[in-house]
Coordinates of C-alpha atoms in Angstrom, one line a residue:
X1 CA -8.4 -21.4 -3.4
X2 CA -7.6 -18.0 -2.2
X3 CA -4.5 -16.3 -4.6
X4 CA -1.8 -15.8 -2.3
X5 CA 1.4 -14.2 -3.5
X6 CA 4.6 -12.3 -1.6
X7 CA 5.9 -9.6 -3.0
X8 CA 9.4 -8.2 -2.4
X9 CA 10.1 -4.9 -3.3
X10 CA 13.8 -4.1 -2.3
X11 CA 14.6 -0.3 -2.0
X12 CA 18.3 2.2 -2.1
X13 CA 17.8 3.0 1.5
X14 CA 17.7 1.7 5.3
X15 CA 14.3 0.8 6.8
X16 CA 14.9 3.9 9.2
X17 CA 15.2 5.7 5.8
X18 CA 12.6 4.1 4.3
X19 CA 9.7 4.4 7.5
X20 CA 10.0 8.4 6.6
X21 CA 9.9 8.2 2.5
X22 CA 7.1 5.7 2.9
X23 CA 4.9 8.0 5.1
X24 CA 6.3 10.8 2.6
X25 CA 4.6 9.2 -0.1
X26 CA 1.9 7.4 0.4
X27 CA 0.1 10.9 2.0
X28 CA 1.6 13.0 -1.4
X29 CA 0.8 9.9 -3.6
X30 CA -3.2 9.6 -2.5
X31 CA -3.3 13.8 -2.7
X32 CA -2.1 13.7 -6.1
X33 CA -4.2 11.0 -7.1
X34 CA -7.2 12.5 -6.0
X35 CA -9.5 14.6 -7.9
X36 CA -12.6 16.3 -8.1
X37 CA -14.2 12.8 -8.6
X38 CA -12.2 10.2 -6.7
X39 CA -10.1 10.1 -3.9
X40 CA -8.8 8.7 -0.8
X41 CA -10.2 9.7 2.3
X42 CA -8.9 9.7 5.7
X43 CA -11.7 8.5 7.9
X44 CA -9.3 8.2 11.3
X45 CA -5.4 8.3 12.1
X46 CA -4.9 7.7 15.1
X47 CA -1.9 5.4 18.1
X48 CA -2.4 2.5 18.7
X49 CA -0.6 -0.2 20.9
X50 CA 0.1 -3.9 21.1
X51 CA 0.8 -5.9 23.4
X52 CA 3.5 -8.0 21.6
X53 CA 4.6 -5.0 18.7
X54 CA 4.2 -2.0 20.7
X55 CA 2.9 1.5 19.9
X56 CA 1.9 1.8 16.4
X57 CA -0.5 4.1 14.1
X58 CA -3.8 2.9 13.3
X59 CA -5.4 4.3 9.8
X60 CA -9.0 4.0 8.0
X61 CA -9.2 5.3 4.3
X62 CA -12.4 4.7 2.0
X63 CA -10.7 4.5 -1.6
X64 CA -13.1 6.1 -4.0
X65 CA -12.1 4.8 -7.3
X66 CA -15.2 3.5 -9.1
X67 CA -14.4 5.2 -12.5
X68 CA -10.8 3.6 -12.4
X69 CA -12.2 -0.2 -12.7
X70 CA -12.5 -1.8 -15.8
X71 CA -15.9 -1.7 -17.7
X72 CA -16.8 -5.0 -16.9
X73 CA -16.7 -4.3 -13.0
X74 CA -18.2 -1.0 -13.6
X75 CA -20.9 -2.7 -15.0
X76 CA -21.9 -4.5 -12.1
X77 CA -21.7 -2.2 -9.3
X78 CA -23.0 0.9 -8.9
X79 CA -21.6 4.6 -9.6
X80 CA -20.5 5.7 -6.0
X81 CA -19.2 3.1 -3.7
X82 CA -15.6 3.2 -2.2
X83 CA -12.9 0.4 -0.8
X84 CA -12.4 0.7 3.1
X85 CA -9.2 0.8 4.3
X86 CA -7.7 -0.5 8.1
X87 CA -4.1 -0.9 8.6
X88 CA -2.3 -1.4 11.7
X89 CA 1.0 0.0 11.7
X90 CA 3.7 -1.6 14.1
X91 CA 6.9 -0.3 12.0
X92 CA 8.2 -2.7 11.0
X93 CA 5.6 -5.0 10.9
X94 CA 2.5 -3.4 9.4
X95 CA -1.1 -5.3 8.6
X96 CA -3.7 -4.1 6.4
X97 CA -7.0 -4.9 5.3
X98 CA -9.2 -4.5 2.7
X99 CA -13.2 -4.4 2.1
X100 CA -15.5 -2.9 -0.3
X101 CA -18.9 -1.2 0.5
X102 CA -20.9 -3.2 -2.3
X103 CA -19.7 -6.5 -2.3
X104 CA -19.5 -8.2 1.1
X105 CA -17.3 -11.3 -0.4
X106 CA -14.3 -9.0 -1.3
X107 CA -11.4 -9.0 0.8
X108 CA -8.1 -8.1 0.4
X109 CA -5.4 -8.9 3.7
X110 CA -1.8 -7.4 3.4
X111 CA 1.2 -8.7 6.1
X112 CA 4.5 -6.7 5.7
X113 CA 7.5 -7.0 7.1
X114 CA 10.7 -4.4 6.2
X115 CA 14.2 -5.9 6.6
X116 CA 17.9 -4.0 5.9
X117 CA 18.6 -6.8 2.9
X118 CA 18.2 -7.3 -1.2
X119 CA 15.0 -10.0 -0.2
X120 CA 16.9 -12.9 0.4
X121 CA 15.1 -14.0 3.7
X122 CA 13.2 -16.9 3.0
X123 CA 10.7 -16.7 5.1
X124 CA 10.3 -13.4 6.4
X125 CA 6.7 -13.5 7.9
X126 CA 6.6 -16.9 9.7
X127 CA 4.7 -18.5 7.1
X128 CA 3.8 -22.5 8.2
X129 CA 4.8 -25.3 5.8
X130 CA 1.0 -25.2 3.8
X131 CA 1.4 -21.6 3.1
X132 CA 5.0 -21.9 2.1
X133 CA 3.8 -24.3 -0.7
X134 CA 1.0 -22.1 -2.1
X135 CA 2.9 -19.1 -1.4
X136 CA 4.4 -17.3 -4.8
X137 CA 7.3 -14.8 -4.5
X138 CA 7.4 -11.7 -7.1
X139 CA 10.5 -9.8 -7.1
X140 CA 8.8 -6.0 -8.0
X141 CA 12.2 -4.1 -9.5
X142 CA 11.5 -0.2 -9.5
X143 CA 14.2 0.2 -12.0
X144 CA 13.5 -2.5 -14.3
X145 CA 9.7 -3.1 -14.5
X146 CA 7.8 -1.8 -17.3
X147 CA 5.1 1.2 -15.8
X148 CA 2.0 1.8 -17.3
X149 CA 2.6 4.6 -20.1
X150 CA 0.2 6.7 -18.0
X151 CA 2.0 7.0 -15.0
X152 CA 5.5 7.3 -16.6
X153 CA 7.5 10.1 -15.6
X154 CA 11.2 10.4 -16.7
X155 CA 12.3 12.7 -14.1
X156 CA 10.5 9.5 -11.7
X157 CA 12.2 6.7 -13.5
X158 CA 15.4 5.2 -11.3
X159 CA 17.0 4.5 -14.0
X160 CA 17.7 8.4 -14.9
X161 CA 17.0 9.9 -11.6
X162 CA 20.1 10.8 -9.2
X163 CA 19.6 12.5 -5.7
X164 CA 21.2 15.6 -5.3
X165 CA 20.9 15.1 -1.2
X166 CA 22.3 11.6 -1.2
X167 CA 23.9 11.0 -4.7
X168 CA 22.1 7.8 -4.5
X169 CA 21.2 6.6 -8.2
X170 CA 20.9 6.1 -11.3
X171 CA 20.1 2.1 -10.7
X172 CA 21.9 0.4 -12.9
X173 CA 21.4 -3.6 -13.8
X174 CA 22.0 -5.5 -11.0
X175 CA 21.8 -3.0 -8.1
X176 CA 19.7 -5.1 -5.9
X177 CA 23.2 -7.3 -5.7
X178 CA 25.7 -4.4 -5.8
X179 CA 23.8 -1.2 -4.0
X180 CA 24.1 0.0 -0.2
X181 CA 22.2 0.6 1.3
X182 CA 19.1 -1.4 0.6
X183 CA 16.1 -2.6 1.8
X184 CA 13.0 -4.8 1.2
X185 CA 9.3 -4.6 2.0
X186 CA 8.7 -8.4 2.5
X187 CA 4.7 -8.3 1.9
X188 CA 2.5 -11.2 1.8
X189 CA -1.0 -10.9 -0.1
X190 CA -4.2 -12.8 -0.1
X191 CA -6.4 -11.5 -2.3
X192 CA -10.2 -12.8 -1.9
X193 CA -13.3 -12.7 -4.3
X194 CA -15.7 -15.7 -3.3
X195 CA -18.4 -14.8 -6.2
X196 CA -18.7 -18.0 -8.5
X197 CA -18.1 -17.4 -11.8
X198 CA -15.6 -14.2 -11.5
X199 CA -13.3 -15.8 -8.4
X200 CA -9.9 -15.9 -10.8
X201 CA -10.6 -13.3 -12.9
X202 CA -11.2 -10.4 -10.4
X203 CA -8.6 -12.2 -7.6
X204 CA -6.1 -12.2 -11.0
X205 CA -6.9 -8.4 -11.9
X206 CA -6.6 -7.2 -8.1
X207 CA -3.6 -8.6 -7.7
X208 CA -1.9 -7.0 -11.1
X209 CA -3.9 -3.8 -9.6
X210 CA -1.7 -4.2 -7.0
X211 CA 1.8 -4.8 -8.1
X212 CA 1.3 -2.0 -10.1
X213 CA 0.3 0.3 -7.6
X214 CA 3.3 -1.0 -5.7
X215 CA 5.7 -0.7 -8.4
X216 CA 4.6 3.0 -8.7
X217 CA 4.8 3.9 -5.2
X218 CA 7.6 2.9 -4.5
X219 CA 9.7 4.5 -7.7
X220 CA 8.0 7.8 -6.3
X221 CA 9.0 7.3 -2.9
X222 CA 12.6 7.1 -4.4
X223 CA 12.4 9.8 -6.6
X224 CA 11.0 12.4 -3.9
X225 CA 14.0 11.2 -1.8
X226 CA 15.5 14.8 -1.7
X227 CA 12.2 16.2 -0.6
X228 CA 11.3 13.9 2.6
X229 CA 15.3 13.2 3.7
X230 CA 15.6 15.4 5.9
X231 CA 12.0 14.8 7.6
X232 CA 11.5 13.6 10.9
X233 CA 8.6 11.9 11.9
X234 CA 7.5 14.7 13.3
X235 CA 7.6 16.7 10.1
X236 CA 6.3 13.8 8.1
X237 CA 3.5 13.2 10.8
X238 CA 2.6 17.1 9.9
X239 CA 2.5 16.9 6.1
X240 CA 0.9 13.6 6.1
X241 CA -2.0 16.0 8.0
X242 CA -1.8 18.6 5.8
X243 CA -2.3 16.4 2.8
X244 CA -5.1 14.3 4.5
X245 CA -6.8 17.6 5.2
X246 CA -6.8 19.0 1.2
X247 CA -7.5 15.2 -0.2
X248 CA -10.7 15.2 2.7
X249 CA -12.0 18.5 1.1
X250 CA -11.5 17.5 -2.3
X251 CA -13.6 13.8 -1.9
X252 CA -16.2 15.6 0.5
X253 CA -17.6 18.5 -2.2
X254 CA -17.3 15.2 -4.3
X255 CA -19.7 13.4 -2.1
X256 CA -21.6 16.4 -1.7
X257 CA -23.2 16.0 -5.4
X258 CA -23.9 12.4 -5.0
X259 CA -24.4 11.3 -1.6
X260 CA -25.7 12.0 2.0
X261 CA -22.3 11.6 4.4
X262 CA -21.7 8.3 6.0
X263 CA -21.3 8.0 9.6
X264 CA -17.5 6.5 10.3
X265 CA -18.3 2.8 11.2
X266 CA -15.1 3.3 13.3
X267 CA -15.9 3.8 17.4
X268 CA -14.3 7.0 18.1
X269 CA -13.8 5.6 21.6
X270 CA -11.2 3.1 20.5
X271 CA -9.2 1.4 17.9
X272 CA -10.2 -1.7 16.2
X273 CA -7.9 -4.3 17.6
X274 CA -5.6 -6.0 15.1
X275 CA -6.6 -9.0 13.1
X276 CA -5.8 -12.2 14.4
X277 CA -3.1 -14.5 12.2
X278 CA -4.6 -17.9 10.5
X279 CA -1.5 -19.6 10.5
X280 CA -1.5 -22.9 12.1
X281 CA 2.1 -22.8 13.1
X282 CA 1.6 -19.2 14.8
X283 CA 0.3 -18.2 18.2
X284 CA -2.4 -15.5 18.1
X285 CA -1.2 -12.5 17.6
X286 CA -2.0 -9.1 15.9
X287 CA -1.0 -8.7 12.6
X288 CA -1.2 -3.4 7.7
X289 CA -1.8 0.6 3.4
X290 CA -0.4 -0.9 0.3
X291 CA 2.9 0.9 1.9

């Protein structure tokens, strides 16, 4: 059975506030983790619209990251292949999902939904009484849960860190039940490796992948507050350019030196419509980045 799991990630800030930081840094957070080796890059960014959730964004990324996977995994696949990206942004409903360029049975699908609460809605995204029962929650604390040594920064730690713009922090213990504002990105995750043999392991190690990655990003996000606060979309629109632009450069002289380019298997003409929902209880409808 697929691992399913829903993680809520509750936020010092309003979902108005937290569309902005978000967009803030997910575009800083993918330049900084890019290097001359490995990156993320922006394949299309473009509006899209939706019948039911309006005008959104619609993004494609290929994730270059063979060199951060455990041995084992490097093992099997070979040095240059990359994760693709889609995610359909409706703020604040977002869908996004996940494929890799090797292995045809990987797939990751992400549902989000953003609310102005500490994560106490049950059932956020709709789910029908079957997925209710394998569903399993994780409350992700960016105060409180240990970060990988190698990504720890104190002046990025909540627990230190106080905004000069907002005076918002330090979190102390409890603050999900005390602090206002606050908000929580409600996301539902079905992670999906049908290779017999490996299904658990690699579906278990993409998903702590995954809270980590979300526990990072979102302690950044907080701890850049001063820097995006006063952004509009507009302005975050722009930098989000800028920093697509620089990461681009950096993965293409990368590609360069092992590979001939790869046509975008994205139609310029048009947008990829969203996915369709699998749940039994919901009518069909369009359903997001790990933001």
């Amino acid at each position: 059975m697929v691992l399913t799991k829903e993680y809520r990630i509750c936020m010092p800030l309003t979902t108005e506030e937290y569309r902005i930081g978000q967009l803030y840094m997910i575009a800083r957070h993918s330049h900084e983790q890019s290097d001359d080796d490995e990156g993320v890059e922006v394949v299309e960014n473009v509006e899209c619209d939706h019948s039911e959730h309006g005008k959104g964004q619609y993004t494609e990324k290929r994730i270059h990251l063979s060199s951060k996977l455990p041995y084992w995994i490097q093992s099997v696949i070979p040095r240059i292949f990359y994760i693709t990206e889609k995610a359909w942004n409706y703020y604040p409903y977002t869908i996004t999902e996940y494929t890799c360029s090797f292995i045809p049975k990987f797939h990751i699908s992400i549902r989000t939904r953003y609310e102005d609460n500490n994560g106490c809605t049950e059932n956020c995204l709709g789910l029908s009484p079957i997925e209710l029962i394998h569903r399993e929650i994780d409350f992700v604390d960016i105060a409180y849960d240990e970060l990988s040594a190698k990504h720890y920064k104190e002046e990025e730690d909540p627990k230190f860190f106080q905004s000069k713009v907002t005076g918002r922090g330090p979190l102390v213990e409890g603050w999900r039940d005390t602090m206002q504002p606050i908000m929580c990105s409600y996301k539902l995750v079905h992670a999906s490796f049908e290779v017999w043999g490996m299904q658990t392991r690699v579906e278990d190690f993409i998903h702590r992948c995954i809270r980590d990655i979300l526990l990072l990003g979102h302690r950044q996000a907080f701890a850049w507050i001063d820097e995006w606060y006063n952004m509009t979309l507009e302005d975050v629109r722009q930098y989000e350019q800028k920093m697509q632009t620089e990461t681009n450069e950096k993965v293409r002289l990368r590609n360069q030196n092992y590979e001939k380019p790869v046509a975008s298997t994205t139609p310029t003409a048009s947008v990829p419509s969203s996915p369709l929902s699998k749940s039994p209880t919901q009518s069909a409808r369009s359903w997001f980045s790990w933001s």
